[in-house]
Amino acid sequence: MDKLQTDIEAICSQIEALRRERQQLSIGAAVPAGDSPQAIADAYRRHARETAEVSAEVKGIDDAIAALSAQLNQKQQQSVNLQRISPMEQQVEEGRELARGHAERINQLAGELAAEVKELKAIADQISPSYWQVYYKPFITGFKSISVPYVRSDGDVWTIVNRVV
């Protein structure tokens, strides 16, 4: 709960800082040098070129504020939901969130490890015949049963399985 409140405060602080920065970035109006259509068109083109970077930055700030506001709403909803549950349920939910992060990292590493093993196997398959001829033994053995851990969940129960590469 404390981490959630800290996250909410950090998001609010960041949004406020972005709003202050947004107010400081202002884009003035284009000022034509004359009343002719060419002068007006030139003034607006020049204004667009001169303010393109500022406009892009303002757009980026607006997008960041929108994303942070959505995240703030989500965190505030989580906070409201956590206030309704018992301390034990809160502890379990916090543990599940931590576990979810570790499970995602394990699955990411498993994918990377599987790719590395496949690349190693491809190299071994390529050089094994020559390796036998030169050294009279296999280059690498044991590829028939190589597996990596993978965490899956049906929502309530998490299972760690070994996926054969």
Coordinates of N, CA, C and O in Angstrom, one line a residue:
M1 N 0.8 -1.2 0.0 CA 0.0 0.0 0.0 C 0.9 1.3 0.0 O 0.6 2.2 -0.7
D2 N 2.0 1.2 0.8 CA 2.9 2.4 0.8 C 3.5 2.6 -0.6 O 3.7 3.7 -1.0
K3 N 3.9 1.5 -1.2 CA 4.5 1.6 -2.6 C 3.5 2.2 -3.5 O 3.8 3.1 -4.3
L4 N 2.3 1.8 -3.4 CA 1.2 2.3 -4.3 C 1.0 3.8 -4.1 O 0.9 4.6 -5.0
Q5 N 1.0 4.2 -2.8 CA 0.8 5.6 -2.5 C 2.0 6.4 -3.0 O 1.8 7.5 -3.5
T6 N 3.2 5.9 -2.9 CA 4.4 6.5 -3.3 C 4.4 6.7 -4.9 O 4.7 7.7 -5.4
D7 N 3.9 5.6 -5.6 CA 3.7 5.7 -7.0 C 2.8 6.8 -7.4 O 3.0 7.5 -8.4
I8 N 1.6 6.8 -6.7 CA 0.6 7.8 -7.0 C 1.2 9.3 -6.8 O 1.0 10.1 -7.7
E9 N 1.9 9.5 -5.7 CA 2.5 10.8 -5.5 C 3.5 11.1 -6.6 O 3.6 12.3 -7.0
A10 N 4.3 10.1 -7.0 CA 5.3 10.4 -8.0 C 4.7 10.7 -9.3 O 5.1 11.6 -10.0
I11 N 3.6 10.0 -9.7 CA 2.9 10.3 -10.9 C 2.3 11.7 -10.9 O 2.4 12.5 -11.8
C12 N 1.7 12.1 -9.8 CA 1.1 13.4 -9.6 C 2.1 14.5 -9.7 O 1.9 15.5 -10.4
S13 N 3.3 14.3 -9.1 CA 4.4 15.2 -9.2 C 4.9 15.4 -10.6 O 5.1 16.5 -11.0
Q14 N 5.0 14.3 -11.3 CA 5.5 14.3 -12.7 C 4.5 15.1 -13.6 O 4.9 15.9 -14.4
I15 N 3.2 14.8 -13.4 CA 2.2 15.4 -14.2 C 2.2 16.9 -13.9 O 2.1 17.7 -14.9
E16 N 2.3 17.3 -12.7 CA 2.4 18.8 -12.3 C 3.6 19.4 -13.0 O 3.5 20.5 -13.5
A17 N 4.8 18.7 -12.9 CA 6.0 19.3 -13.5 C 5.8 19.4 -15.0 O 6.2 20.5 -15.6
L18 N 5.2 18.5 -15.7 CA 4.9 18.6 -17.1 C 4.0 19.7 -17.4 O 4.1 20.4 -18.4
R19 N 3.0 19.9 -16.6 CA 2.0 21.0 -16.9 C 2.7 22.3 -16.7 O 2.4 23.3 -17.5
R20 N 3.6 22.5 -15.8 CA 4.3 23.7 -15.6 C 5.2 24.0 -16.8 O 5.3 25.1 -17.4
E21 N 5.9 22.9 -17.3 CA 6.8 23.0 -18.5 C 5.9 23.4 -19.7 O 6.3 24.2 -20.5
R22 N 4.8 22.8 -19.8 CA 3.8 23.0 -20.9 C 3.4 24.5 -21.0 O 3.3 25.1 -22.0
Q23 N 3.2 25.1 -19.8 CA 2.8 26.5 -19.7 C 3.9 27.4 -20.2 O 3.7 28.4 -20.8
Q24 N 5.1 27.0 -19.9 CA 6.3 27.8 -20.3 C 6.5 27.8 -21.8 O 7.1 28.7 -22.3
L25 N 6.1 26.7 -22.4 CA 6.3 26.6 -23.9 C 5.1 27.2 -24.6 O 4.1 26.6 -24.6
S26 N 5.3 28.4 -25.1 CA 4.2 29.0 -25.8 C 4.6 29.3 -27.2 O 5.7 29.5 -27.5
I27 N 3.6 29.2 -28.1 CA 3.8 29.5 -29.5 C 3.0 30.7 -29.8 O 1.8 30.7 -29.7
G28 N 3.7 31.8 -30.2 CA 3.0 33.0 -30.6 C 2.3 32.9 -32.0 O 2.6 31.9 -32.7
A29 N 1.5 33.8 -32.3 CA 0.8 33.8 -33.5 C 1.7 34.2 -34.7 O 2.7 35.0 -34.4
A30 N 1.4 33.8 -35.8 CA 2.2 34.2 -37.0 C 1.8 35.7 -37.3 O 0.7 36.1 -37.2
V31 N 2.8 36.5 -37.6 CA 2.6 37.9 -37.9 C 3.0 38.1 -39.4 O 4.2 38.2 -39.7
P32 N 2.0 38.3 -40.3 CA 2.4 38.6 -41.7 C 3.0 40.0 -41.8 O 2.7 40.9 -41.1
A33 N 4.0 40.1 -42.8 CA 4.7 41.3 -43.0 C 3.8 42.3 -43.8 O 4.1 43.5 -43.9
G34 N 2.7 41.8 -44.4 CA 1.8 42.7 -45.2 C 0.5 42.0 -45.3 O 0.2 41.0 -44.8
D35 N -0.4 42.7 -46.1 CA -1.7 42.1 -46.3 C -1.8 41.3 -47.5 O -2.9 40.7 -47.8
S36 N -0.8 41.2 -48.3 CA -0.9 40.4 -49.6 C -1.0 38.9 -49.3 O -0.5 38.4 -48.2
P37 N -1.6 38.2 -50.1 CA -1.8 36.7 -49.9 C -0.4 36.1 -49.8 O -0.2 35.2 -49.0
Q38 N 0.5 36.5 -50.6 CA 1.9 35.9 -50.5 C 2.6 36.2 -49.2 O 3.2 35.3 -48.6
A39 N 2.4 37.4 -48.7 CA 3.0 37.8 -47.4 C 2.4 37.0 -46.3 O 3.1 36.5 -45.3
I40 N 1.1 36.8 -46.3 CA 0.4 36.0 -45.3 C 0.9 34.5 -45.4 O 1.2 33.9 -44.3
A41 N 0.9 34.0 -46.6 CA 1.4 32.6 -46.7 C 2.8 32.4 -46.3 O 3.1 31.4 -45.5
D42 N 3.7 33.3 -46.6 CA 5.1 33.3 -46.2 C 5.2 33.3 -44.7 O 6.0 32.6 -44.1
A43 N 4.4 34.2 -44.1 CA 4.5 34.4 -42.6 C 4.1 33.1 -41.9 O 4.7 32.7 -41.0
Y44 N 3.0 32.5 -42.4 CA 2.6 31.2 -41.7 C 3.5 30.1 -42.0 O 3.8 29.2 -41.1
R45 N 4.1 30.0 -43.2 CA 5.1 29.0 -43.4 C 6.4 29.2 -42.6 O 6.9 28.2 -42.0
R46 N 6.9 30.4 -42.5 CA 8.0 30.7 -41.6 C 7.7 30.4 -40.2 O 8.5 29.8 -39.5
H47 N 6.5 30.7 -39.7 CA 6.1 30.5 -38.4 C 6.1 29.0 -38.1 O 6.5 28.5 -37.0
A48 N 5.6 28.2 -39.1 CA 5.5 26.7 -38.9 C 6.9 26.1 -38.8 O 7.2 25.3 -38.0
R49 N 7.9 26.6 -39.7 CA 9.2 26.1 -39.6 C 9.9 26.5 -38.3 O 10.6 25.7 -37.7
E50 N 9.7 27.7 -37.8 CA 10.3 28.2 -36.6 C 9.7 27.5 -35.3 O 10.4 27.4 -34.3
T51 N 8.5 27.1 -35.4 CA 7.9 26.6 -34.2 C 7.7 25.1 -34.3 O 7.1 24.5 -33.4
A52 N 8.2 24.4 -35.3 CA 8.0 22.9 -35.4 C 8.6 22.2 -34.2 O 7.9 21.3 -33.7
E53 N 9.8 22.5 -33.8 CA 10.4 21.8 -32.7 C 9.6 22.0 -31.4 O 9.3 21.1 -30.6
V54 N 9.2 23.3 -31.1 CA 8.4 23.6 -29.9 C 7.0 22.9 -30.0 O 6.5 22.3 -29.0
S55 N 6.4 22.8 -31.2 CA 5.1 22.2 -31.4 C 5.2 20.7 -31.1 O 4.4 20.1 -30.4
A56 N 6.3 20.1 -31.6 CA 6.5 18.7 -31.3 C 6.8 18.4 -29.8 O 6.2 17.4 -29.3
E57 N 7.5 19.3 -29.2 CA 7.7 19.1 -27.8 C 6.4 19.3 -27.0 O 6.2 18.5 -26.0
V58 N 5.6 20.2 -27.3 CA 4.3 20.4 -26.7 C 3.4 19.2 -26.9 O 2.8 18.7 -25.9
K59 N 3.4 18.6 -28.1 CA 2.7 17.4 -28.4 C 3.2 16.3 -27.5 O 2.4 15.5 -26.9
G60 N 4.5 16.1 -27.4 CA 5.1 15.1 -26.6 C 4.7 15.3 -25.1 O 4.4 14.3 -24.4
I61 N 4.7 16.5 -24.6 CA 4.3 16.7 -23.2 C 2.8 16.4 -23.0 O 2.5 15.8 -22.0
D62 N 2.0 16.8 -24.0 CA 0.6 16.5 -23.9 C 0.3 15.0 -23.9 O -0.5 14.5 -23.1
D63 N 1.1 14.3 -24.7 CA 0.9 12.8 -24.8 C 1.4 12.2 -23.5 O 0.8 11.2 -22.9
A64 N 2.5 12.7 -22.9 CA 3.0 12.2 -21.6 C 2.0 12.4 -20.5 O 1.8 11.5 -19.7
I65 N 1.4 13.6 -20.5 CA 0.4 13.9 -19.5 C -0.8 13.0 -19.6 O -1.3 12.5 -18.6
A66 N -1.2 12.7 -20.8 CA -2.3 11.8 -21.0 C -2.0 10.4 -20.5 O -2.8 9.7 -19.9
A67 N -0.8 9.9 -20.9 CA -0.4 8.6 -20.5 C -0.3 8.5 -18.9 O -0.7 7.5 -18.3
L68 N 0.3 9.5 -18.3 CA 0.5 9.5 -16.9 C -0.9 9.6 -16.2 O -1.1 9.0 -15.1
S69 N -1.8 10.4 -16.8 CA -3.1 10.5 -16.2 C -3.8 9.1 -16.2 O -4.5 8.8 -15.2
A70 N -3.7 8.4 -17.3 CA -4.3 7.1 -17.3 C -3.7 6.1 -16.3 O -4.4 5.4 -15.6
Q71 N -2.3 6.2 -16.2 CA -1.7 5.4 -15.2 C -2.1 5.8 -13.8 O -2.3 5.0 -12.9
L72 N -2.2 7.1 -13.5 CA -2.7 7.6 -12.2 C -4.1 7.1 -11.9 O -4.3 6.6 -10.8
N73 N -5.0 7.1 -12.9 CA -6.3 6.6 -12.6 C -6.3 5.1 -12.3 O -7.0 4.6 -11.4
Q74 N -5.4 4.3 -13.0 CA -5.3 2.9 -12.7 C -4.7 2.7 -11.2 O -5.3 1.9 -10.5
K75 N -3.7 3.5 -10.9 CA -3.1 3.3 -9.5 C -4.1 3.7 -8.5 O -4.2 3.1 -7.4
Q76 N -4.9 4.8 -8.7 CA -5.9 5.2 -7.7 C -7.0 4.2 -7.6 O -7.5 3.9 -6.5
Q77 N -7.4 3.5 -8.7 CA -8.4 2.5 -8.6 C -7.8 1.3 -7.8 O -8.5 0.7 -7.0
Q78 N -6.5 1.0 -8.0 CA -5.9 -0.1 -7.3 C -5.9 0.3 -5.8 O -6.2 -0.6 -4.9
S79 N -5.6 1.5 -5.5 CA -5.6 2.0 -4.1 C -7.0 1.8 -3.4 O -7.1 1.3 -2.3
V80 N -8.0 2.2 -4.2 CA -9.4 2.1 -3.6 C -9.7 0.6 -3.4 O -10.3 0.2 -2.4
N81 N -9.3 -0.3 -4.4 CA -9.6 -1.7 -4.2 C -8.8 -2.3 -3.1 O -9.4 -3.1 -2.4
L82 N -7.6 -1.9 -2.9 CA -6.8 -2.4 -1.8 C -7.4 -2.0 -0.4 O -7.2 -2.7 0.6
Q83 N -8.0 -0.8 -0.3 CA -8.5 -0.3 0.9 C -9.7 -1.2 1.3 O -10.1 -1.2 2.5
R84 N -10.4 -1.8 0.4 CA -11.5 -2.6 0.7 C -11.2 -4.1 1.2 O -12.1 -4.8 1.6
I85 N -9.9 -4.5 1.0 CA -9.6 -5.9 1.3 C -8.8 -5.9 2.6 O -8.3 -4.9 3.1
S86 N -8.8 -7.1 3.2 CA -8.1 -7.3 4.5 C -6.6 -7.2 4.3 O -6.1 -7.3 3.2
P87 N -5.9 -7.0 5.4 CA -4.4 -6.9 5.3 C -3.8 -8.2 4.7 O -2.8 -8.1 4.0
M88 N -4.4 -9.4 5.0 CA -3.8 -10.6 4.5 C -4.0 -10.6 3.0 O -3.1 -11.0 2.2
E89 N -5.2 -10.2 2.5 CA -5.4 -10.2 1.1 C -4.5 -9.2 0.4 O -4.0 -9.4 -0.7
Q90 N -4.3 -8.1 1.1 CA -3.4 -7.1 0.5 C -2.0 -7.6 0.4 O -1.3 -7.4 -0.6
Q91 N -1.6 -8.3 1.4 CA -0.2 -8.9 1.4 C -0.1 -9.9 0.2 O 0.9 -10.0 -0.5
V92 N -1.2 -10.7 0.1 CA -1.2 -11.7 -1.0 C -1.1 -11.0 -2.4 O -0.4 -11.4 -3.3
E93 N -1.9 -9.9 -2.6 CA -1.9 -9.2 -3.8 C -0.6 -8.6 -4.1 O -0.1 -8.6 -5.3
E94 N 0.1 -8.0 -3.1 CA 1.4 -7.4 -3.3 C 2.4 -8.5 -3.7 O 3.2 -8.3 -4.6
G95 N 2.3 -9.7 -3.0 CA 3.2 -10.8 -3.4 C 2.9 -11.3 -4.8 O 3.9 -11.6 -5.5
R96 N 1.7 -11.3 -5.2 CA 1.4 -11.7 -6.6 C 2.0 -10.8 -7.6 O 2.5 -11.2 -8.7
E97 N 1.9 -9.5 -7.3 CA 2.5 -8.5 -8.2 C 4.0 -8.7 -8.3 O 4.5 -8.6 -9.4
L98 N 4.6 -8.9 -7.2 CA 6.1 -9.1 -7.2 C 6.4 -10.4 -8.0 O 7.3 -10.5 -8.9
A99 N 5.6 -11.5 -7.8 CA 5.8 -12.7 -8.5 C 5.6 -12.6 -10.0 O 6.3 -13.1 -10.8
R100 N 4.6 -11.8 -10.3 CA 4.3 -11.6 -11.8 C 5.5 -10.9 -12.5 O 5.8 -11.3 -13.6
G101 N 6.1 -10.0 -11.8 CA 7.3 -9.4 -12.4 C 8.4 -10.4 -12.6 O 9.1 -10.4 -13.6
H102 N 8.6 -11.2 -11.6 CA 9.7 -12.3 -11.7 C 9.3 -13.3 -12.8 O 10.2 -13.7 -13.6
A103 N 8.0 -13.7 -12.9 CA 7.6 -14.6 -13.9 C 7.8 -14.1 -15.3 O 8.3 -14.8 -16.2
E104 N 7.5 -12.8 -15.5 CA 7.7 -12.2 -16.8 C 9.2 -12.2 -17.1 O 9.5 -12.5 -18.3
R105 N 10.0 -11.9 -16.2 CA 11.5 -11.9 -16.4 C 12.0 -13.3 -16.7 O 12.8 -13.5 -17.6
I106 N 11.5 -14.3 -16.0 CA 11.9 -15.7 -16.3 C 11.5 -16.1 -17.7 O 12.3 -16.7 -18.4
N107 N 10.2 -15.7 -18.1 CA 9.8 -16.1 -19.4 C 10.6 -15.4 -20.5 O 10.9 -15.9 -21.5
Q108 N 11.0 -14.1 -20.2 CA 11.8 -13.4 -21.2 C 13.2 -14.1 -21.3 O 13.7 -14.3 -22.4
L109 N 13.8 -14.4 -20.2 CA 15.1 -15.1 -20.2 C 15.0 -16.5 -20.8 O 15.9 -16.9 -21.5
A110 N 13.9 -17.2 -20.6 CA 13.7 -18.5 -21.2 C 13.6 -18.4 -22.7 O 14.2 -19.2 -23.4
G111 N 13.0 -17.3 -23.2 CA 12.9 -17.1 -24.7 C 14.3 -16.8 -25.2 O 14.7 -17.4 -26.3
E112 N 15.1 -16.0 -24.5 CA 16.4 -15.7 -25.0 C 17.3 -16.9 -24.9 O 18.1 -17.2 -25.8
L113 N 17.2 -17.7 -23.8 CA 18.0 -18.9 -23.7 C 17.6 -20.0 -24.7 O 18.5 -20.6 -25.3
A114 N 16.4 -20.1 -25.0 CA 15.9 -21.0 -26.1 C 16.5 -20.6 -27.4 O 17.0 -21.5 -28.2
A115 N 16.6 -19.3 -27.7 CA 17.2 -18.9 -29.0 C 18.6 -19.2 -29.0 O 19.2 -19.7 -30.0
E116 N 19.3 -19.0 -27.9 CA 20.8 -19.3 -27.8 C 21.0 -20.8 -28.0 O 22.0 -21.2 -28.7
V117 N 20.2 -21.6 -27.4 CA 20.4 -23.0 -27.5 C 20.2 -23.5 -28.9 O 20.9 -24.3 -29.5
K118 N 19.2 -22.9 -29.6 CA 18.9 -23.3 -31.0 C 20.0 -22.9 -31.9 O 20.4 -23.6 -32.8
E119 N 20.6 -21.7 -31.6 CA 21.8 -21.3 -32.4 C 23.0 -22.2 -32.2 O 23.7 -22.6 -33.1
L120 N 23.2 -22.6 -30.9 CA 24.3 -23.5 -30.6 C 24.0 -24.9 -31.3 O 25.0 -25.4 -31.9
K121 N 22.8 -25.3 -31.3 CA 22.5 -26.6 -31.9 C 22.7 -26.5 -33.4 O 23.3 -27.4 -34.1
A122 N 22.4 -25.4 -34.1 CA 22.6 -25.2 -35.5 C 24.1 -25.3 -35.8 O 24.5 -25.9 -36.8
I123 N 24.9 -24.6 -35.0 CA 26.4 -24.7 -35.2 C 26.9 -26.1 -35.0 O 27.7 -26.6 -35.8
A124 N 26.4 -26.8 -33.9 CA 26.8 -28.2 -33.6 C 26.4 -29.1 -34.8 O 27.2 -29.9 -35.2
D125 N 25.2 -28.9 -35.3 CA 24.8 -29.8 -36.5 C 25.7 -29.5 -37.7 O 26.0 -30.4 -38.4
Q126 N 26.1 -28.3 -37.8 CA 26.9 -27.9 -39.0 C 28.4 -28.5 -38.9 O 28.9 -29.0 -39.9
I127 N 29.0 -28.4 -37.7 CA 30.4 -28.9 -37.6 C 30.6 -30.3 -37.1 O 31.7 -30.8 -37.1
S128 N 29.5 -30.9 -36.6 CA 29.7 -32.2 -36.0 C 30.3 -33.3 -36.9 O 31.2 -34.0 -36.4
P129 N 29.9 -33.4 -38.1 CA 30.6 -34.4 -39.0 C 32.1 -34.2 -39.1 O 32.9 -35.1 -39.0
S130 N 32.5 -32.9 -39.3 CA 33.9 -32.6 -39.4 C 34.6 -32.8 -38.1 O 35.7 -33.3 -38.0
Y131 N 33.9 -32.5 -37.0 CA 34.5 -32.6 -35.7 C 34.8 -34.1 -35.4 O 35.8 -34.4 -34.8
W132 N 33.9 -35.0 -35.8 CA 34.1 -36.4 -35.6 C 35.3 -36.9 -36.3 O 36.1 -37.7 -35.8
Q133 N 35.5 -36.4 -37.5 CA 36.6 -36.8 -38.4 C 38.0 -36.3 -37.8 O 39.0 -37.0 -37.9
V134 N 37.9 -35.1 -37.2 CA 39.2 -34.5 -36.6 C 39.5 -35.0 -35.2 O 40.6 -35.4 -34.9
Y135 N 38.5 -35.1 -34.3 CA 38.7 -35.4 -32.9 C 38.2 -36.8 -32.5 O 38.4 -37.2 -31.3
Y136 N 37.5 -37.5 -33.3 CA 37.0 -38.9 -33.1 C 36.0 -38.9 -31.9 O 36.0 -39.8 -31.1
K137 N 35.3 -37.8 -31.7 CA 34.3 -37.7 -30.7 C 33.3 -36.7 -31.0 O 33.5 -35.8 -31.9
P138 N 32.1 -36.7 -30.4 CA 31.1 -35.7 -30.7 C 31.5 -34.3 -30.2 O 32.2 -34.2 -29.2
F139 N 31.0 -33.3 -30.9 CA 31.2 -31.9 -30.5 C 30.4 -31.6 -29.3 O 30.9 -31.1 -28.3
I140 N 29.1 -31.8 -29.4 CA 28.2 -31.6 -28.2 C 27.2 -32.7 -28.2 O 26.7 -33.1 -29.2
T141 N 26.8 -33.1 -27.0 CA 25.8 -34.2 -26.9 C 24.7 -33.6 -26.0 O 24.9 -32.7 -25.3
G142 N 23.5 -34.3 -26.0 CA 22.5 -34.0 -25.1 C 21.4 -33.1 -25.6 O 20.6 -32.6 -24.8
F143 N 21.4 -32.8 -26.9 CA 20.4 -31.9 -27.4 C 19.0 -32.4 -27.5 O 18.1 -31.7 -27.7
K144 N 18.8 -33.7 -27.3 CA 17.5 -34.3 -27.4 C 16.5 -33.9 -26.3 O 15.3 -33.8 -26.5
S145 N 17.1 -33.5 -25.2 CA 16.2 -33.2 -24.0 C 16.5 -31.9 -23.3 O 16.3 -31.7 -22.2
I146 N 17.0 -30.9 -24.1 CA 17.3 -29.6 -23.5 C 15.9 -28.9 -23.3 O 15.1 -28.8 -24.2
S147 N 15.8 -28.3 -22.1 CA 14.5 -27.6 -21.8 C 14.8 -26.3 -21.0 O 15.9 -26.2 -20.4
V148 N 13.9 -25.4 -21.1 CA 14.0 -24.1 -20.3 C 12.7 -23.9 -19.5 O 11.7 -24.4 -19.9
P149 N 12.8 -23.3 -18.3 CA 11.7 -23.1 -17.5 C 10.7 -22.0 -18.1 O 11.2 -21.1 -18.8
Y150 N 9.4 -22.2 -17.9 CA 8.4 -21.3 -18.4 C 7.3 -21.2 -17.3 O 6.9 -22.2 -16.8
V151 N 6.9 -20.0 -17.0 CA 5.9 -19.8 -16.0 C 4.6 -19.5 -16.7 O 4.5 -18.6 -17.5
R152 N 3.5 -20.2 -16.3 CA 2.2 -19.9 -16.9 C 1.2 -19.8 -15.8 O 1.4 -20.4 -14.7
S153 N 0.1 -19.2 -16.1 CA -0.9 -19.0 -15.0 C -2.3 -19.1 -15.7 O -2.5 -18.6 -16.8
D154 N -3.2 -19.7 -14.9 CA -4.6 -19.7 -15.4 C -5.4 -18.6 -14.7 O -6.6 -18.6 -14.7
G155 N -4.7 -17.7 -14.0 CA -5.3 -16.7 -13.3 C -5.3 -16.9 -11.8 O -5.1 -15.9 -11.0
D156 N -5.4 -18.1 -11.3 CA -5.3 -18.4 -9.9 C -4.1 -19.2 -9.5 O -3.5 -18.9 -8.5
V157 N -3.8 -20.2 -10.3 CA -2.6 -21.1 -10.0 C -1.6 -20.8 -11.0 O -1.8 -20.8 -12.2
W158 N -0.3 -20.7 -10.6 CA 0.8 -20.6 -11.4 C 1.6 -21.9 -11.5 O 1.7 -22.6 -10.5
T159 N 2.0 -22.2 -12.7 CA 2.7 -23.4 -12.9 C 4.1 -23.2 -13.6 O 4.1 -22.4 -14.6
I160 N 5.1 -23.8 -13.1 CA 6.4 -23.7 -13.8 C 6.6 -25.0 -14.5 O 6.5 -26.1 -13.9
V161 N 6.8 -24.9 -15.8 CA 6.9 -26.1 -16.7 C 8.3 -26.0 -17.4 O 8.9 -24.9 -17.5
N162 N 8.8 -27.1 -17.9 CA 10.0 -27.1 -18.7 C 9.6 -27.2 -20.1 O 8.9 -28.2 -20.5
R163 N 9.9 -26.3 -21.0 CA 9.7 -26.4 -22.4 C 10.9 -26.9 -23.1 O 12.0 -26.4 -23.0
V164 N 10.7 -28.0 -23.9 CA 11.8 -28.6 -24.6 C 12.2 -27.6 -25.8 O 11.3 -27.2 -26.5
V165 N 13.5 -27.4 -25.9 CA 13.9 -26.5 -27.0 C 14.2 -27.3 -28.2 O 14.8 -28.3 -28.2

